[in-house]
CSV table of C-alpha atoms in Angstrom, one decimal:
chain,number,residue,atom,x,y,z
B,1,UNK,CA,80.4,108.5,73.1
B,2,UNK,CA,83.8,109.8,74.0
B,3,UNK,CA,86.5,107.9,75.1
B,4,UNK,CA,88.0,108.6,78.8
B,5,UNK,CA,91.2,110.0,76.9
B,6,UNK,CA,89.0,112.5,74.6
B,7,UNK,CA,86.9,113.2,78.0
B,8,UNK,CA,90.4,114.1,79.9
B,9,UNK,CA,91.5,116.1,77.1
B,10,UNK,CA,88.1,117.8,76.8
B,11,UNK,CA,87.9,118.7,80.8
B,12,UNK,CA,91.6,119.9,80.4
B,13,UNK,CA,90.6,122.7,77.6
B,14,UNK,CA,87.2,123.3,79.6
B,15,UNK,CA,89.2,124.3,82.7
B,16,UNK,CA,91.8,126.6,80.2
B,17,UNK,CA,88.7,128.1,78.5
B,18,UNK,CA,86.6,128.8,81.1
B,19,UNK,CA,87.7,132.2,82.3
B,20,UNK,CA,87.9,133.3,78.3
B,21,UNK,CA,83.9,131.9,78.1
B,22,UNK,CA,83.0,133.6,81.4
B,23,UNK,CA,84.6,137.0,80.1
B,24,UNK,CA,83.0,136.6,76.7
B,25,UNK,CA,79.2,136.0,77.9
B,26,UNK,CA,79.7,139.4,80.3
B,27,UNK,CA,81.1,141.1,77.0
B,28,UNK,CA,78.0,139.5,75.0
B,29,UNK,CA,75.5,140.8,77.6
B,30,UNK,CA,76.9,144.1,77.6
B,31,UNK,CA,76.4,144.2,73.7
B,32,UNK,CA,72.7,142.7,73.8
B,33,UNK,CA,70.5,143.1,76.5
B,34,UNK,CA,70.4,146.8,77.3
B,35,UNK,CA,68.8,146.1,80.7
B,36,UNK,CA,72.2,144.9,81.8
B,37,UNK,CA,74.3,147.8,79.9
B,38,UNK,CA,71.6,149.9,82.4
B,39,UNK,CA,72.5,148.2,85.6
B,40,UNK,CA,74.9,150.1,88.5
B,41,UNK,CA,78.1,148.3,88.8
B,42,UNK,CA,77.5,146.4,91.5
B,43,UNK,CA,74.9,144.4,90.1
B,44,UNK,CA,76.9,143.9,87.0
B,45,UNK,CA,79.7,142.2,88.9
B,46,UNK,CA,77.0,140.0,90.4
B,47,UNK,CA,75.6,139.1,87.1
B,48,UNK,CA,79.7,138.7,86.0
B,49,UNK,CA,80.2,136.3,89.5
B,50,UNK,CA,77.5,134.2,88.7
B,51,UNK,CA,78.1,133.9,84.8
B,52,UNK,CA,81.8,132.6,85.8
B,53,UNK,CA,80.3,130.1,88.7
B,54,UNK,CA,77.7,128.8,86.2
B,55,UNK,CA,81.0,127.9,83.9
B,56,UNK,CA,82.8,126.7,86.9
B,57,UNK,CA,80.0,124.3,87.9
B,58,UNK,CA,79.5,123.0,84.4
B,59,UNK,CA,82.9,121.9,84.3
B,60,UNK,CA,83.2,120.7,87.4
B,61,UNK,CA,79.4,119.0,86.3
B,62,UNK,CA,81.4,117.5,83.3
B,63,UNK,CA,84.2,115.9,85.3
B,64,UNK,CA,82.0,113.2,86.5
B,65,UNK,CA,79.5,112.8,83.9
B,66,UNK,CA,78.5,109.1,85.1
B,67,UNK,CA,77.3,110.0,88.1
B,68,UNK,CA,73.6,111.0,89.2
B,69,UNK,CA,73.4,114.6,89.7
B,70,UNK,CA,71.6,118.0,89.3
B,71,UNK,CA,73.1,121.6,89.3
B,72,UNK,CA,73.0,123.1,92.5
B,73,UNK,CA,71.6,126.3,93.9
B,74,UNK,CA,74.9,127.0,94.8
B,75,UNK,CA,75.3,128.5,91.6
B,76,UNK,CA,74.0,131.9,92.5
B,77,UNK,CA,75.6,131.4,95.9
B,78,UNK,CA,77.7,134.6,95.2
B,79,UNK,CA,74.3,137.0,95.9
B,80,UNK,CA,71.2,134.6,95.9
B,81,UNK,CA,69.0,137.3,97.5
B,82,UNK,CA,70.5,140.5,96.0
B,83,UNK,CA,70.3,139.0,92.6
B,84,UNK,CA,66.5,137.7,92.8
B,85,UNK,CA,65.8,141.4,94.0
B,86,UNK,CA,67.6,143.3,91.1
B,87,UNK,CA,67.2,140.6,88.2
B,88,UNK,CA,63.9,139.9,87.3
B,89,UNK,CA,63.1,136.2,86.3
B,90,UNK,CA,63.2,137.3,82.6
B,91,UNK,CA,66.5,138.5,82.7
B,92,UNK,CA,68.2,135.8,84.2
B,93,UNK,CA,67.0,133.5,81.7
B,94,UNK,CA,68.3,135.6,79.3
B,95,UNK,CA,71.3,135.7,81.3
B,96,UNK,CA,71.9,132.2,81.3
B,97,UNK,CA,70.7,131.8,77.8
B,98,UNK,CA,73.4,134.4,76.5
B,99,UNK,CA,75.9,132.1,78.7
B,100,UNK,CA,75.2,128.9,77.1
B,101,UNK,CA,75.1,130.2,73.5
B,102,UNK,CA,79.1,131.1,74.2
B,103,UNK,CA,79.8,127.8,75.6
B,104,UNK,CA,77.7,126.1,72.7
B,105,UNK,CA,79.7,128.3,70.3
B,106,UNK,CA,83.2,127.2,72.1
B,107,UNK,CA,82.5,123.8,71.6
B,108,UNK,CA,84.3,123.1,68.3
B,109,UNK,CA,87.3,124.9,69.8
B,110,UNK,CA,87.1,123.6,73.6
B,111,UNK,CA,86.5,119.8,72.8
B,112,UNK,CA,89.1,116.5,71.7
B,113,UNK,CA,88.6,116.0,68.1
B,114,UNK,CA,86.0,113.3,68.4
B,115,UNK,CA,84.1,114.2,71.4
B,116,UNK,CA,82.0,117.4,70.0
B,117,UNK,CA,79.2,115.6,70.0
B,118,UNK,CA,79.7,114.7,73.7
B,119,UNK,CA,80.3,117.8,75.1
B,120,UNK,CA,77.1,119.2,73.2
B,121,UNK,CA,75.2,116.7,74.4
B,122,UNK,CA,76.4,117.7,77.8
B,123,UNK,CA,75.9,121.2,77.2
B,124,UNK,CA,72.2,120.8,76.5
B,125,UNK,CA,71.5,118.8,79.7
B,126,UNK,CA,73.5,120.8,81.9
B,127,UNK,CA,71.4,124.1,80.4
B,128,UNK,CA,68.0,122.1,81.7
B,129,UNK,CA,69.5,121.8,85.1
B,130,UNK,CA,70.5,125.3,85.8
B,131,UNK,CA,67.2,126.0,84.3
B,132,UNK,CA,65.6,124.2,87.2
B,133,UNK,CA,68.4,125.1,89.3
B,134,UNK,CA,67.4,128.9,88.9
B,135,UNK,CA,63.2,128.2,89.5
B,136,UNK,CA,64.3,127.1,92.6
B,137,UNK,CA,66.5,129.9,93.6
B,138,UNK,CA,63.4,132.5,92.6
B,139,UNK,CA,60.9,130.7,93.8
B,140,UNK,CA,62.8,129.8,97.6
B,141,UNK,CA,63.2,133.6,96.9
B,142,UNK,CA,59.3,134.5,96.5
B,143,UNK,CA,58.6,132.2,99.3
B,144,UNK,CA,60.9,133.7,101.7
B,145,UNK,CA,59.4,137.7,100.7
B,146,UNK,CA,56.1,135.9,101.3
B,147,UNK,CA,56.9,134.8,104.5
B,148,UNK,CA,58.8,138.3,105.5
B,149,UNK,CA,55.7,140.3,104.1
B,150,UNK,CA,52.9,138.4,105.9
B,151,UNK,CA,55.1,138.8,108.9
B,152,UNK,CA,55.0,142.7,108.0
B,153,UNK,CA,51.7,142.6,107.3
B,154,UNK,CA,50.8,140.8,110.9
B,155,UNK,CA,52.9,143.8,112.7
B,156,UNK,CA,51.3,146.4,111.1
B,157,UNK,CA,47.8,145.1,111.9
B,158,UNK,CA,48.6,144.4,115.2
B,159,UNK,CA,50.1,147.9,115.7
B,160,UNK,CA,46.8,149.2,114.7
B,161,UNK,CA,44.4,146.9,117.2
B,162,UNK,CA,47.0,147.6,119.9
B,163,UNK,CA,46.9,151.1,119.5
B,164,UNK,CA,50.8,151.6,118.4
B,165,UNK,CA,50.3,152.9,115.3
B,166,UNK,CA,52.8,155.7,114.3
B,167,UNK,CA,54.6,156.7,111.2
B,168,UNK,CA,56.6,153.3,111.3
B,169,UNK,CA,53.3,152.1,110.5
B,170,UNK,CA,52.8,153.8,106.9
B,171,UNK,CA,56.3,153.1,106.0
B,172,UNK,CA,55.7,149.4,106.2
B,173,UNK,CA,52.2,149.5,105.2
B,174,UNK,CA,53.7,151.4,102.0
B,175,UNK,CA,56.3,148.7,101.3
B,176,UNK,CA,53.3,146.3,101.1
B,177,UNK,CA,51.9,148.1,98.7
B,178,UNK,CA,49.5,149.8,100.7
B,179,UNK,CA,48.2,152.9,98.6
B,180,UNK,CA,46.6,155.9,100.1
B,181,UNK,CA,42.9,154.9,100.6
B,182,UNK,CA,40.6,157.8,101.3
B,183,UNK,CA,38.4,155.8,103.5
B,184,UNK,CA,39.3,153.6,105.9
B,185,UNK,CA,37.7,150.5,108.1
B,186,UNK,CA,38.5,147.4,110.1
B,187,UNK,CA,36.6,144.4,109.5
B,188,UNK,CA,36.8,141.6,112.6
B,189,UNK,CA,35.5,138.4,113.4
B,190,UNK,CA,36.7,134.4,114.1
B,191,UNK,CA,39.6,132.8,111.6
B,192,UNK,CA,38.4,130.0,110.1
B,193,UNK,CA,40.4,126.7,111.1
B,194,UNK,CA,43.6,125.6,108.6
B,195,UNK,CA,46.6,127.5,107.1
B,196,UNK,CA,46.7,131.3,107.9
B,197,UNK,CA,48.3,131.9,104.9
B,198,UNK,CA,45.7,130.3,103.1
B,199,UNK,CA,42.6,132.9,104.9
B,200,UNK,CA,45.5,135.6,104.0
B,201,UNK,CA,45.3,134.6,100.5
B,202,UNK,CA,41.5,134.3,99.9
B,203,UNK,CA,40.8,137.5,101.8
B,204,UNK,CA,43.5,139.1,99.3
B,205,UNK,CA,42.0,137.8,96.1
B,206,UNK,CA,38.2,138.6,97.3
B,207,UNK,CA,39.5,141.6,97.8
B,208,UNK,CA,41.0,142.3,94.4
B,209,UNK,CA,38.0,141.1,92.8
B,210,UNK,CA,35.9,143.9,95.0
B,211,UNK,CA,39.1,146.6,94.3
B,212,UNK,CA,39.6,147.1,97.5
B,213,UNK,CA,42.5,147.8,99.2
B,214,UNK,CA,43.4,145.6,101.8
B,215,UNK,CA,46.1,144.7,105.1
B,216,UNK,CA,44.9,141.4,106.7
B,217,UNK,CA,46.6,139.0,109.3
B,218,UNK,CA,45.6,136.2,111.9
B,219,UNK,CA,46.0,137.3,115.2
B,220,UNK,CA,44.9,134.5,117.8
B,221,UNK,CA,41.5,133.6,116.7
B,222,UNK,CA,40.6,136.3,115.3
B,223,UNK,CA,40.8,137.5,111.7
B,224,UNK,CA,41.7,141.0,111.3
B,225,UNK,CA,41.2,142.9,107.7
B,226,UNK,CA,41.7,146.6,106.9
B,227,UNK,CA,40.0,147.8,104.3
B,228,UNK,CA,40.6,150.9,102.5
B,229,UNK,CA,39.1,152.3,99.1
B,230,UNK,CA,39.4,155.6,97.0
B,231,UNK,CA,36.5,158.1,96.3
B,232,UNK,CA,34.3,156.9,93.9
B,233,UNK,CA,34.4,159.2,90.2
B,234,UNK,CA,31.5,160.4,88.7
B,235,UNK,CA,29.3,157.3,88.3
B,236,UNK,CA,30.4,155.3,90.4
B,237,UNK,CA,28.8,153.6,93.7
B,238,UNK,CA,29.3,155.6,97.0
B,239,UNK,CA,31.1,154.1,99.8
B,240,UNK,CA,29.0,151.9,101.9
B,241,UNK,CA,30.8,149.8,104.4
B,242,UNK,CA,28.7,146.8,104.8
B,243,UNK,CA,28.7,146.1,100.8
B,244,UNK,CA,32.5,146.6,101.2
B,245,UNK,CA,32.5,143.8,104.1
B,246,UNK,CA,30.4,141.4,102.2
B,247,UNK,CA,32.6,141.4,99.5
B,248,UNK,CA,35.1,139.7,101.7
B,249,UNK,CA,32.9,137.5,104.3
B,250,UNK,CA,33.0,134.8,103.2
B,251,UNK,CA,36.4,134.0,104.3
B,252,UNK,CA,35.6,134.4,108.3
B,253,UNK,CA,34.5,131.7,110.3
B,254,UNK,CA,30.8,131.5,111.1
B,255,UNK,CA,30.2,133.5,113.3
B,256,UNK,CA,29.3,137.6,114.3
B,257,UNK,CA,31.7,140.0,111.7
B,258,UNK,CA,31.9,143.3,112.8
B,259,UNK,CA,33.1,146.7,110.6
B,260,UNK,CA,34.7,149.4,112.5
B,261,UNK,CA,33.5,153.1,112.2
B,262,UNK,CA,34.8,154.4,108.9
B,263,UNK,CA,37.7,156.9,109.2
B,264,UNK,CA,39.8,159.2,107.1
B,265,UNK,CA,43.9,157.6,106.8
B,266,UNK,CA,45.0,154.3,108.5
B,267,UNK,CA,46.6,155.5,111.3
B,268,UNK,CA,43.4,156.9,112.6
B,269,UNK,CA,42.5,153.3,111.7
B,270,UNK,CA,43.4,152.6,115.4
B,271,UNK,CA,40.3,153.6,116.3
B,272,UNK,CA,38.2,152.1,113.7
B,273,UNK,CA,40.0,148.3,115.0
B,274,UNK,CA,39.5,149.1,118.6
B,275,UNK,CA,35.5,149.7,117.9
B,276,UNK,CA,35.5,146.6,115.9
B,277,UNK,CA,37.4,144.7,119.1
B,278,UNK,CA,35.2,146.0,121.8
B,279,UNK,CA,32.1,144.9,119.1
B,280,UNK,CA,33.0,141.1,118.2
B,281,UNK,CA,33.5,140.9,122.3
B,282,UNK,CA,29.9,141.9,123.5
B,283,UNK,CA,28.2,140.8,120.2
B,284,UNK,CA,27.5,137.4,121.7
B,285,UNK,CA,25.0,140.2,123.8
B,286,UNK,CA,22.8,140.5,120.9
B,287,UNK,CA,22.0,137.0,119.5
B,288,UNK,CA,20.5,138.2,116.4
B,289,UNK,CA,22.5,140.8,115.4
B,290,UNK,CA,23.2,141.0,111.6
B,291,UNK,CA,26.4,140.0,109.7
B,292,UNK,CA,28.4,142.0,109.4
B,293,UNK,CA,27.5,144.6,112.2
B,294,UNK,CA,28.4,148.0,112.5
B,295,UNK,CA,30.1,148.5,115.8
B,296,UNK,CA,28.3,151.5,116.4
B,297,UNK,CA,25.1,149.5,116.4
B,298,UNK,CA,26.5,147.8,119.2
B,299,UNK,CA,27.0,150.8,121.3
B,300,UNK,CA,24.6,149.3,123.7
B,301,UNK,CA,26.2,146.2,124.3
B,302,UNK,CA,29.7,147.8,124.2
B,303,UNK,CA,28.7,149.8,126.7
B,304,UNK,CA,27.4,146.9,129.0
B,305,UNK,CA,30.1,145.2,128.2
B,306,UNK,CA,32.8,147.8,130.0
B,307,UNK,CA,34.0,150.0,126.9
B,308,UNK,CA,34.6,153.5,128.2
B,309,UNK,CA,34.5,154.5,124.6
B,310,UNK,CA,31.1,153.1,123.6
B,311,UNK,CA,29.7,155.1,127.1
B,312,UNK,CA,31.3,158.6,126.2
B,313,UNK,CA,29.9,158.1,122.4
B,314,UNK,CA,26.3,157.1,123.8
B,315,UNK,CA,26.3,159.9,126.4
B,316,UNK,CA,28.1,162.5,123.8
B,317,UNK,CA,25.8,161.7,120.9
B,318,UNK,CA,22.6,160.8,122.6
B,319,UNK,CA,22.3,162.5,125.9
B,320,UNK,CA,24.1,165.7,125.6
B,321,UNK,CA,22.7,167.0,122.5
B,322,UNK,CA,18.6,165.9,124.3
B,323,UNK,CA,20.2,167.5,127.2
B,324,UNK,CA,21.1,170.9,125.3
B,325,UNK,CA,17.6,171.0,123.5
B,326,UNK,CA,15.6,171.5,126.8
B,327,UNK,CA,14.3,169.3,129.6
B,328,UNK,CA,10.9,168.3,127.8
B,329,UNK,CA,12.7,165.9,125.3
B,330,UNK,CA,14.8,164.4,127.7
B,331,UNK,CA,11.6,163.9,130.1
B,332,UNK,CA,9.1,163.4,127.2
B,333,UNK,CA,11.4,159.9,126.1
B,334,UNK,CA,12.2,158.6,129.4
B,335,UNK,CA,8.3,158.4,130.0
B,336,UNK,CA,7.3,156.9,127.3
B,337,UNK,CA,10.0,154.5,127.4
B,338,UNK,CA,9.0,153.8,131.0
B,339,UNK,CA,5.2,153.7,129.7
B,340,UNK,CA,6.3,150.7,127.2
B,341,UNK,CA,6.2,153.2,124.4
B,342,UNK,CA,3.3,154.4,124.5
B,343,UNK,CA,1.5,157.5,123.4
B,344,UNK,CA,-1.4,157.5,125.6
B,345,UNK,CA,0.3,156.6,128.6
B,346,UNK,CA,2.7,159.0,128.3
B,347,UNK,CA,0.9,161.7,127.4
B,348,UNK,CA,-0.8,161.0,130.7
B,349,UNK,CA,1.7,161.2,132.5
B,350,UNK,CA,3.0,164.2,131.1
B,351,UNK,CA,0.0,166.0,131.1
B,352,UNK,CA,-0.3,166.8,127.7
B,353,UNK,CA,-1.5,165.8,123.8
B,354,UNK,CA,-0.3,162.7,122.6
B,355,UNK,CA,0.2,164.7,119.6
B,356,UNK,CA,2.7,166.8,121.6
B,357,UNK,CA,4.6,163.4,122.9
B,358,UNK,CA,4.7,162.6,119.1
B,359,UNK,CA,6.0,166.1,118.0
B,360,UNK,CA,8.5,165.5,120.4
B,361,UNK,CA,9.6,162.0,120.1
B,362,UNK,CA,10.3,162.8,116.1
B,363,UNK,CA,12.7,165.6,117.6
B,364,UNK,CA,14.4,163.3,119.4
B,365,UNK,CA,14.8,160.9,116.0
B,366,UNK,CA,15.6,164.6,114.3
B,367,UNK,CA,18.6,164.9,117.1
B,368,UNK,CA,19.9,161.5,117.9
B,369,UNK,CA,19.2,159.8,114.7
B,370,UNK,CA,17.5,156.5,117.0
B,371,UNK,CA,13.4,156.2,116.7
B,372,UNK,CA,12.1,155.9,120.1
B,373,UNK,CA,9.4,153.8,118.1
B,374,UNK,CA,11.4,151.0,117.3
B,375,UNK,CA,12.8,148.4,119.5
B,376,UNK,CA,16.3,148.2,118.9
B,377,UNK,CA,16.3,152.1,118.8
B,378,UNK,CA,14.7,152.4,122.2
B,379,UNK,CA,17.0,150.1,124.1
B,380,UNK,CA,20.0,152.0,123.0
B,381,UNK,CA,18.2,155.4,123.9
B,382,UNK,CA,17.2,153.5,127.1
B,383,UNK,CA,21.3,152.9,127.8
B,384,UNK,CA,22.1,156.7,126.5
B,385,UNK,CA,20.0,158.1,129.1
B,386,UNK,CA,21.0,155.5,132.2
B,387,UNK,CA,24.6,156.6,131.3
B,388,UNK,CA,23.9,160.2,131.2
B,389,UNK,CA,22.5,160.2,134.1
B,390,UNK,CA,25.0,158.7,136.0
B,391,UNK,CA,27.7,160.9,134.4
C-alpha cells in the first residue's frame, strides 16, 4: 500500500499526464478500430471528450481513494444521448478498453517509485466501475427510446382509430420499423389489467413468433393492434385474418375481439380500425358471437347500433344489387322471411313452385353472398332489406 507521500506524488503526475494519456488513447483508436477512423468528425470529438473525462474522473477517483464511491454517469455527460445513438455498445467497450490499456501502460511512468502496484490496483477497479457506469448510461438510454417509441407507437394508432391518419403517419410508423405490409387489419378488443407496456410486449413477441408485422398501443380500455403481413410465396399459406388474429389473442382481456375488414396500405387502415370500433361496441348485441369476429359479420348489429357506415354497406351490398336483379328476388326473400323461412308458405303466397322460391333464394346467396336458409344469414338480410327500404 502506498504511503500518503507516494499517493501525493502519484496524483501530481496523474494530473500532468492526463492530457498526454487522453491524446494517446484517441491516437490509439484512430490506429485500431477502423469503425472509429470511419466516423464524421463530430462523433470523433465526442468519442475524444469522453476519453479525456473518463481520465479526468479516474484521477479525480484516485484523489480520495478511502472513500466509498462508484464512477458516475457523468462521465459521458459531454453527449450521453448523441453517443448511445452513434456508438454501439460494442464499441464503447472497446473504447474504454483501448483507454485503459494506455493508462495501464503509463503506469510505470505516471506512479512514485513504490506505489505501481497501487495505482494498478486502482486502475483495475476503476475499469469495473466505468464498466457499470457505461451499462447504465445505455441501458437509461434503451429505456428512454422505449418509452419515446411506445409513445410513437400510441400516436400513430390513435391517428388511425381517430381518423387522422396522413403521411405523418408512415413517417413515424417507418421509424418504428414498420415495413410495407401488403395487407393490412386492425384487431380490437379489452386490455387486460396491469402494465401496458407489459400487453405491448407480449402482443409484440406473439407477433414475431406468427411473422407478422405489428403497431399496438393501449388506448383507454381498449387494446388496439395493427396487423400487417406480406404476400405469401409460392407455398406458402394464404392470408386469412382470423388465423392472423389468433396468433395474437391471447394477450386481450376476455372478452369479444374483433378484426377489421382487410385493406391494402395502413393509411387506408383508418377504415379497417373504425369497423373494428363500431364492432367491439354493438358486439355485446350478439352474445354468442365467435372470437375473434369479423366486423363485417356484425353489420347487423353495427347497423342497430347507429353506424352510418355499417347501413350504407348493408344497403350497398345487399339491397341494391337484389334491387338491380328484378323485383321477384327482392319480393321472393321478404316472403319467405316473413313466412319463417319457409318454402311452402311462401310459395303460397307468391303463387308459384316452391322449386321457383328455391331457384330464387340460391340467387339471392349467388348475389349477396348471405343464405336466406340459415339463421344468422337471414337476420342480416332481414336488416339489409328494412334499411333499403327506408333509404
Amino acid at each position: 500500500m502506498a504511503t500518503a507521500e507516494q499517493h501525493a506524488q502519484t496524483l501530481k503526475n496523474l494530473e500532468r499526464a492526463a492530457g498526454k494519456m487522453a491524446t494517446a488513447a484517441i491516437a490509439r483508436m484512430d490506429d485500431n478500430l477502423a469503425w472509429y477512423r470511419n466516423m464524421p468528425p463530430e462523433h470523433r470529438s465526442w468519442i475524444g471528450l469522453v476519453a479525456q473525462a473518463g481520465i479526468a474522473a479516474f484521477t479525480e477517483w484516485f484523489r480520495f481513494p478511502d472513500a466509498p464511491q462508484a464512477i458516475s454517469t457523468d462521465v459521458f455527460g459531454t453527449a450521453p444521448r448523441e453517443l448511445t445513438r452513434a456508438v454501439t455498445l460494442r464499441q464503447t467497450v472497446e473504447m474504454i478498453r483501448t483507454t485503459i490499456e494506455v493508462v495501464e501502460e503509463a503506469i510505470e511512468e505516471v506512479a512514485a517509485p513504490g506505489a505501481e502496484e497501487a495505482l494498478r490496483e486502482a486502475v483495475l477497479v476503476y475499469a469495473r466501475e466505468i464498466a457499470f457506469a457505461t451499462a447504465q448510461v445505455y441501458a437509461q438510454a434503451a429505456e428512454a427510446r422505449g418509452a419515446w417509441d411506445a409513445r410513437l407507437e400510441a400516436l400513430v394508432v390513435n391517428s388511425l382509430l381517430s381518423g387522422d391518419a396522413d403521411e405523418g403517419v408512415l413517417s413515424r410508423a417507418a421509424a418504428l420499423g414498420w415495413g410495407q405490409p401488403d395487407r393490412v387489419m386492425v384487431v380490437m378488443g379489452s386490455a387486460p389489467a396491469g402494465d401496458s407496456e407489459l400487453v405491448v410486449e407480449a402482443i409484440r413477441r406473439a407477433a414475431r413468433h406468427a411473422k407478422l408485422h405489428v403497431l399496438t398501443g393501449v388506448l383507454g380500455s381498449r387494446l388496439v393492434v395493427v396487423v400487417g403481413e406480406k404476400k405469401p410465396r409460392s407455398g406458402e399459406r394464404l392470408w386469412d385474418p382470423v388465423v392472423a388474429a389468433r396468433a395474437l389473442i391471447g394477450q386481450f382481456a376476455p372478452g369479444p375481439v374483433v378484426i377489421g375488414p382487410t385493406v391494402s396500405d395502413l393509411l387506408s387502415a383508418t377504415r379497417s380500425a373504425q369497423a373494428a370500433a363500431a364492432g367491439l361496441r354493438a358486439c355485446s348485441a350478439w352474445p354468442d358471437a365467435p372470437r375473434p369476429v369479423l366486423a363485417d359479420d356484425l353489420l347487423p348489429e353495427r347497423a342497430l347500433a347507429g353506424d352510418v357506415q355499417a347501413r350504407a354497406q348493408l344497403v350497398e351490398e345487399i339491397y341494391t344489387p337484389l334491387d338491380e336483379a328484378g323485383s321477384a328476388l327482392l319480393d321472393t326473400l321478404s316472403v319467405y322471411l316473413e313466412q319463417a323461412s319457409s318454402l311452402e308458405g311462401a310459395a303460397r303466397m307468391l303463387f308459384v313452385h316452391p322449386n321457383t322460391v328455391r331457384y330464387r333464394l340460391r340467387r339471392v346467396t349467388d348475389i349477396t353472398g348471405y343464405a336466406p336458409s340459415d339463421v344468422r344469414s337471414a337476420f342480416t338480410l332481414r336488416i339489409a332489406l328494412a334499411l333499403g327500404r327506408l333509404q
